[in-house]
Amino acid sequence: VSLNKRNKSLFDAHEIDIATGDEKLVAENPGAVLGWVADEKLVVRGATAITLDGGYEVMIRETADKPWKKVAAANSDEQLSAVGFGPSGNELYLLSNHKANAIRLLKLDIASGKETVVTEDKEYDVSGVLADKKKRTILASAFTRARTEWRV
């Protein structure tokens, strides 16, 4: 859960025990993080941040105690955000229009840095992604033209 308890202008990642209501800070926002992504064990390992020039970067870490490293970047004319980790934890799904006309769903192999297009439309942005939360696989993606259309 993102909460701005430490600093009202920054949202840190917190873990909340639903049974007790206990809360624990799990990732501190260094100042530019817009969103967090947890892996299959609910460890916050991914983050999307805005850069000083108005671009975006996606960062990951191997474990909660390892440093963040940048794995993808986009300039201020492009969009980029992390969606979630794949089934092995070694892939990261991204939404981006980097090197494309419209936002598409990509799968990033974290070890090699290779991006694979999962789904795209040459004219319209991916506007939603439906994933199997247990298997951590993509089931469908949405494109909004005159109205939202889902593809399986």
Coordinates of N, CA and C in Angstrom, one line a residue:
V1 N 0.8 -1.2 0.0 CA 0.0 0.0 0.0 C 0.9 1.2 0.0
S2 N 0.5 2.2 -0.8 CA 1.3 3.5 -0.8 C 0.7 4.5 0.2
L3 N 1.5 5.0 1.1 CA 1.1 5.9 2.1 C 2.1 7.1 2.2
N4 N 1.6 8.3 2.5 CA 2.4 9.4 2.6 C 2.6 9.9 4.1
K5 N 2.7 8.9 5.0 CA 2.8 9.2 6.4 C 4.1 9.9 6.8
R6 N 5.2 9.5 6.2 CA 6.6 10.0 6.5 C 6.7 11.4 6.0
N7 N 6.3 11.6 4.8 CA 6.4 12.9 4.1 C 5.1 13.1 3.3
K8 N 4.4 14.2 3.5 CA 3.1 14.4 2.8 C 3.2 14.4 1.3
S9 N 4.4 14.8 0.8 CA 4.5 14.9 -0.7 C 5.1 13.6 -1.3
L10 N 5.4 12.6 -0.5 CA 6.0 11.4 -1.1 C 5.2 10.2 -0.6
F11 N 5.0 9.2 -1.5 CA 4.3 8.0 -1.1 C 5.3 6.8 -1.0
D12 N 5.4 6.3 0.2 CA 6.3 5.2 0.5 C 5.4 3.9 0.4
A13 N 6.1 2.7 0.2 CA 5.4 1.5 0.2 C 5.4 0.9 1.6
H14 N 4.2 0.5 2.0 CA 4.0 -0.1 3.3 C 3.3 -1.5 3.2
E15 N 3.6 -2.3 4.1 CA 2.9 -3.6 4.2 C 2.0 -3.5 5.4
I16 N 0.7 -4.0 5.2 CA -0.3 -3.9 6.3 C -0.8 -5.3 6.5
D17 N -0.7 -5.7 7.8 CA -1.3 -7.0 8.3 C -2.8 -6.8 8.4
I18 N -3.6 -7.4 7.6 CA -5.0 -7.2 7.6 C -5.7 -7.7 8.9
A19 N -5.1 -8.7 9.5 CA -5.7 -9.2 10.7 C -5.5 -8.3 11.9
T20 N -4.3 -7.7 12.0 CA -4.0 -6.9 13.2 C -4.0 -5.4 12.9
G21 N -3.9 -5.0 11.6 CA -3.8 -3.6 11.3 C -2.4 -3.0 11.4
D22 N -1.4 -3.9 11.8 CA -0.1 -3.4 11.9 C 0.5 -3.0 10.6
E23 N 1.3 -2.0 10.6 CA 1.8 -1.5 9.3 C 3.4 -1.4 9.4
K24 N 4.0 -1.7 8.3 CA 5.5 -1.7 8.3 C 5.9 -1.0 7.0
L25 N 6.9 -0.1 7.1 CA 7.5 0.6 5.9 C 8.4 -0.4 5.2
V26 N 8.2 -0.7 3.9 CA 9.0 -1.7 3.2 C 9.8 -1.0 2.1
A27 N 9.5 0.2 1.6 CA 10.3 0.9 0.6 C 10.1 2.4 0.8
E28 N 11.1 3.1 1.0 CA 11.1 4.5 1.2 C 11.2 5.2 -0.2
N29 N 10.4 6.1 -0.5 CA 10.4 6.9 -1.7 C 11.5 7.9 -1.6
P30 N 12.5 7.8 -2.6 CA 13.6 8.7 -2.5 C 13.3 10.1 -3.1
G31 N 12.1 10.2 -3.6 CA 11.6 11.5 -4.1 C 11.0 11.6 -5.5
A32 N 11.1 10.5 -6.2 CA 10.6 10.6 -7.6 C 9.7 9.4 -8.0
V33 N 9.5 8.4 -7.0 CA 8.7 7.2 -7.3 C 7.2 7.6 -7.4
L34 N 6.6 7.1 -8.5 CA 5.2 7.3 -8.8 C 4.4 6.1 -8.4
G35 N 5.0 4.9 -8.5 CA 4.3 3.7 -8.2 C 5.3 2.5 -7.9
W36 N 4.7 1.6 -7.2 CA 5.5 0.4 -6.7 C 5.0 -0.9 -7.3
V37 N 5.8 -1.9 -7.4 CA 5.4 -3.2 -7.9 C 6.0 -4.3 -7.0
A38 N 5.1 -5.2 -6.5 CA 5.6 -6.3 -5.7 C 5.7 -7.6 -6.5
D39 N 6.6 -8.5 -6.1 CA 6.7 -9.8 -6.7 C 5.7 -10.8 -6.2
E40 N 5.9 -12.1 -6.5 CA 4.9 -13.1 -6.1 C 4.9 -13.4 -4.6
K41 N 6.0 -12.9 -3.9 CA 6.1 -13.1 -2.5 C 5.7 -11.8 -1.8
L42 N 5.2 -10.9 -2.5 CA 4.7 -9.5 -2.0 C 5.9 -8.7 -1.5
V43 N 7.1 -8.9 -2.1 CA 8.2 -8.1 -1.8 C 8.3 -7.0 -2.8
V44 N 8.4 -5.7 -2.4 CA 8.4 -4.6 -3.3 C 9.8 -4.6 -4.0
R45 N 9.8 -5.0 -5.3 CA 11.0 -5.1 -6.0 C 11.0 -4.2 -7.3
G46 N 10.0 -3.5 -7.6 CA 9.9 -2.7 -8.8 C 9.3 -1.3 -8.4
A47 N 9.8 -0.3 -9.2 CA 9.3 1.1 -9.0 C 9.3 1.8 -10.3
T48 N 8.3 2.7 -10.5 CA 8.3 3.6 -11.7 C 8.6 5.0 -11.1
A49 N 9.5 5.7 -11.7 CA 9.9 7.0 -11.2 C 9.9 8.0 -12.3
I50 N 9.7 9.3 -12.0 CA 9.8 10.4 -13.0 C 11.2 10.9 -12.9
T51 N 11.7 11.3 -14.0 CA 13.1 11.9 -14.1 C 13.0 13.4 -14.0
L52 N 14.1 14.1 -13.8 CA 14.2 15.5 -13.7 C 13.8 16.2 -15.0
D53 N 14.0 15.5 -16.2 CA 13.6 16.1 -17.5 C 12.2 15.8 -17.9
G54 N 11.4 15.1 -17.0 CA 10.1 14.8 -17.4 C 9.9 13.4 -18.0
G55 N 10.9 12.6 -18.1 CA 10.8 11.3 -18.6 C 10.5 10.3 -17.4
Y56 N 10.6 9.0 -17.7 CA 10.3 8.0 -16.7 C 11.4 7.0 -16.7
E57 N 11.6 6.3 -15.6 CA 12.5 5.2 -15.5 C 11.9 4.1 -14.6
V58 N 12.2 2.9 -14.9 CA 11.7 1.7 -14.1 C 13.0 1.2 -13.4
M59 N 12.8 1.0 -12.1 CA 13.9 0.4 -11.3 C 13.5 -0.9 -10.7
I60 N 14.4 -1.8 -10.5 CA 14.1 -3.0 -9.7 C 15.3 -3.3 -8.7
R61 N 15.0 -4.2 -7.8 CA 16.0 -4.7 -6.9 C 15.8 -6.2 -6.8
E62 N 16.9 -6.9 -6.5 CA 16.9 -8.3 -6.4 C 16.1 -8.8 -5.2
T63 N 16.3 -8.1 -4.1 CA 15.6 -8.4 -2.8 C 15.4 -7.1 -2.1
A64 N 14.7 -7.1 -1.0 CA 14.3 -5.9 -0.3 C 15.5 -5.2 0.3
D65 N 16.6 -5.9 0.5 CA 17.8 -5.3 1.1 C 18.9 -4.9 0.0
K66 N 18.6 -5.1 -1.2 CA 19.6 -4.8 -2.3 C 19.3 -3.4 -2.9
P67 N 20.3 -2.8 -3.5 CA 20.1 -1.5 -4.1 C 19.2 -1.5 -5.3
W68 N 18.6 -0.4 -5.6 CA 17.8 -0.2 -6.9 C 18.7 -0.1 -8.1
K69 N 18.3 -0.7 -9.2 CA 19.0 -0.4 -10.5 C 18.0 -0.1 -11.6
K70 N 18.4 0.8 -12.4 CA 17.5 1.2 -13.6 C 17.5 0.1 -14.6
V71 N 16.3 -0.3 -15.1 CA 16.3 -1.4 -16.1 C 15.6 -0.9 -17.4
A72 N 14.9 0.3 -17.3 CA 14.2 0.8 -18.5 C 14.1 2.3 -18.3
A73 N 14.1 3.1 -19.4 CA 14.0 4.5 -19.4 C 13.2 5.0 -20.6
A74 N 12.5 6.1 -20.5 CA 11.8 6.8 -21.6 C 12.0 8.3 -21.4
N75 N 12.0 9.0 -22.6 CA 12.2 10.4 -22.5 C 10.9 11.1 -22.2
S76 N 10.9 12.4 -22.2 CA 9.7 13.2 -21.8 C 8.6 13.1 -22.8
D77 N 8.9 12.6 -24.0 CA 7.8 12.5 -25.1 C 7.2 11.1 -25.0
E78 N 7.7 10.2 -24.1 CA 7.2 8.9 -24.1 C 6.6 8.5 -22.7
Q79 N 5.9 7.4 -22.7 CA 5.3 6.9 -21.4 C 6.0 5.6 -21.0
L80 N 6.1 5.3 -19.8 CA 6.7 4.1 -19.3 C 6.2 3.8 -17.9
S81 N 5.8 2.6 -17.6 CA 5.4 2.2 -16.2 C 5.6 0.7 -16.1
A82 N 5.9 0.3 -14.9 CA 6.0 -1.1 -14.6 C 4.6 -1.6 -14.2
V83 N 4.2 -2.8 -14.7 CA 2.9 -3.4 -14.5 C 3.0 -4.5 -13.4
G84 N 4.0 -5.4 -13.5 CA 4.1 -6.5 -12.6 C 5.1 -7.5 -13.0
F85 N 5.5 -8.3 -12.1 CA 6.5 -9.4 -12.4 C 5.9 -10.6 -13.0
G86 N 6.6 -11.3 -13.9 CA 6.1 -12.5 -14.5 C 6.2 -13.7 -13.5
P87 N 5.9 -14.9 -14.0 CA 5.8 -16.1 -13.1 C 7.1 -16.4 -12.4
S88 N 8.2 -16.3 -13.1 CA 9.5 -16.6 -12.5 C 10.1 -15.5 -11.6
G89 N 9.6 -14.3 -11.8 CA 10.2 -13.2 -11.1 C 11.3 -12.6 -11.8
N90 N 11.7 -13.2 -12.9 CA 12.8 -12.7 -13.8 C 12.4 -11.9 -15.0
E91 N 11.0 -11.7 -15.1 CA 10.5 -10.9 -16.1 C 9.7 -9.8 -15.5
L92 N 9.6 -8.7 -16.2 CA 8.8 -7.5 -15.7 C 8.0 -7.0 -16.8
Y93 N 6.7 -6.9 -16.6 CA 5.8 -6.4 -17.7 C 5.8 -4.9 -17.6
L94 N 5.9 -4.2 -18.7 CA 5.9 -2.8 -18.8 C 4.8 -2.3 -19.8
L95 N 4.3 -1.1 -19.5 CA 3.5 -0.4 -20.5 C 4.4 0.8 -21.0
S96 N 4.6 0.9 -22.4 CA 5.4 1.9 -22.9 C 5.1 2.2 -24.4
N97 N 5.3 3.4 -24.8 CA 5.3 3.7 -26.2 C 6.7 4.0 -26.7
H98 N 7.7 3.6 -26.0 CA 9.1 3.8 -26.4 C 9.3 3.0 -27.8
K99 N 9.8 3.7 -28.8 CA 10.0 3.1 -30.1 C 8.7 2.6 -30.8
A100 N 7.6 3.3 -30.4 CA 6.3 2.9 -31.0 C 5.4 4.1 -31.0
N101 N 4.4 4.0 -31.8 CA 3.4 5.1 -31.9 C 2.4 5.1 -30.7
A102 N 2.1 3.9 -30.2 CA 1.1 3.8 -29.2 C 1.6 3.0 -28.0
I103 N 1.0 3.1 -26.8 CA 1.5 2.4 -25.7 C 1.2 0.9 -25.9
R104 N 2.2 0.1 -25.7 CA 2.0 -1.4 -25.8 C 2.5 -2.1 -24.6
L105 N 2.1 -3.4 -24.5 CA 2.5 -4.2 -23.3 C 3.8 -4.9 -23.7
L106 N 4.8 -4.8 -22.9 CA 6.1 -5.4 -23.2 C 6.5 -6.3 -22.0
K107 N 7.3 -7.3 -22.3 CA 7.9 -8.2 -21.3 C 9.4 -8.0 -21.3
L108 N 9.9 -7.6 -20.2 CA 11.4 -7.3 -20.1 C 12.0 -8.5 -19.4
D109 N 13.0 -9.1 -20.1 CA 13.8 -10.1 -19.5 C 14.8 -9.4 -18.6
I110 N 14.8 -9.5 -17.3 CA 15.6 -8.7 -16.4 C 17.1 -9.0 -16.6
A111 N 17.4 -10.2 -16.8 CA 18.9 -10.6 -16.9 C 19.5 -10.1 -18.2
S112 N 18.8 -10.2 -19.3 CA 19.4 -9.8 -20.6 C 19.0 -8.4 -21.0
G113 N 17.9 -7.9 -20.5 CA 17.5 -6.5 -20.9 C 16.6 -6.6 -22.2
K114 N 16.4 -7.8 -22.7 CA 15.6 -7.9 -23.9 C 14.1 -7.7 -23.7
E115 N 13.6 -6.8 -24.5 CA 12.1 -6.5 -24.5 C 11.4 -7.3 -25.6
T116 N 10.3 -7.9 -25.2 CA 9.4 -8.6 -26.2 C 8.0 -8.0 -26.1
V117 N 7.5 -7.7 -27.3 CA 6.1 -7.2 -27.4 C 5.1 -8.3 -27.0
V118 N 4.3 -8.1 -26.0 CA 3.2 -9.0 -25.7 C 2.0 -8.7 -26.5
T119 N 1.6 -7.5 -26.5 CA 0.4 -7.1 -27.3 C 0.6 -5.6 -27.7
E120 N 0.0 -5.2 -28.8 CA 0.1 -3.8 -29.3 C -1.0 -3.6 -30.4
D121 N -1.3 -2.4 -30.6 CA -2.1 -1.9 -31.7 C -1.3 -0.8 -32.3
K122 N -1.2 -0.7 -33.5 CA -0.3 0.3 -34.2 C -0.9 1.7 -34.0
E123 N -2.2 1.9 -33.7 CA -2.8 3.2 -33.5 C -3.2 3.5 -32.1
Y124 N -3.7 2.5 -31.4 CA -4.3 2.8 -30.1 C -3.5 2.2 -28.9
D125 N -3.6 2.9 -27.8 CA -2.8 2.6 -26.6 C -3.5 1.4 -25.9
V126 N -2.6 0.5 -25.3 CA -3.1 -0.5 -24.3 C -3.7 0.4 -23.2
S127 N -4.9 0.1 -22.8 CA -5.5 0.9 -21.7 C -5.8 0.1 -20.5
G128 N -5.6 -1.2 -20.5 CA -5.8 -2.0 -19.3 C -5.1 -3.4 -19.5
V129 N -4.8 -4.0 -18.4 CA -4.2 -5.3 -18.5 C -4.9 -6.2 -17.4
L130 N -5.3 -7.4 -17.8 CA -5.9 -8.3 -16.9 C -4.9 -9.5 -16.7
A131 N -4.5 -9.7 -15.4 CA -3.5 -10.7 -15.1 C -4.1 -11.8 -14.2
D132 N -3.6 -13.0 -14.3 CA -3.9 -14.0 -13.3 C -2.9 -13.8 -12.1
K133 N -3.5 -13.4 -11.0 CA -2.6 -13.0 -9.8 C -1.9 -14.2 -9.2
K134 N -2.4 -15.4 -9.4 CA -1.7 -16.6 -8.8 C -0.6 -17.0 -9.7
K135 N -0.9 -17.1 -11.0 CA 0.1 -17.6 -12.0 C 1.0 -16.5 -12.5
R136 N 0.6 -15.2 -12.3 CA 1.4 -14.1 -12.7 C 1.6 -14.1 -14.2
T137 N 0.5 -14.4 -14.9 CA 0.5 -14.4 -16.4 C -0.6 -13.4 -16.9
I138 N -0.4 -12.9 -18.1 CA -1.3 -11.9 -18.7 C -2.4 -12.7 -19.3
L139 N -3.7 -12.4 -19.0 CA -4.8 -13.0 -19.6 C -5.4 -12.3 -20.8
A140 N -5.4 -10.9 -20.7 CA -6.0 -10.1 -21.7 C -5.5 -8.7 -21.5
S141 N -5.7 -7.9 -22.6 CA -5.3 -6.5 -22.6 C -6.4 -5.7 -23.3
A142 N -6.6 -4.5 -22.8 CA -7.7 -3.6 -23.4 C -7.1 -2.5 -24.2
F143 N -7.9 -2.2 -25.3 CA -7.6 -1.0 -26.1 C -8.8 -0.2 -26.2
T144 N -8.7 1.1 -26.0 CA -9.8 2.0 -26.1 C -9.8 2.7 -27.4
R145 N -10.8 2.4 -28.2 CA -10.9 3.1 -29.5 C -12.2 4.0 -29.3
A146 N -13.3 3.7 -30.0 CA -14.5 4.4 -29.7 C -15.1 4.0 -28.4
R147 N -14.7 2.7 -28.0 CA -15.1 2.2 -26.7 C -14.0 1.1 -26.3
T148 N -13.9 0.7 -25.1 CA -12.9 -0.2 -24.7 C -13.2 -1.6 -25.3
E149 N -12.1 -2.2 -25.9 CA -12.2 -3.5 -26.5 C -11.1 -4.4 -25.8
W150 N -11.5 -5.6 -25.4 CA -10.6 -6.5 -24.7 C -10.2 -7.6 -25.7
R151 N -8.9 -8.0 -25.7 CA -8.3 -9.0 -26.5 C -7.8 -10.1 -25.6
V152 N -8.1 -11.4 -25.9 CA -7.6 -12.5 -25.2 C -6.5 -13.2 -26.0

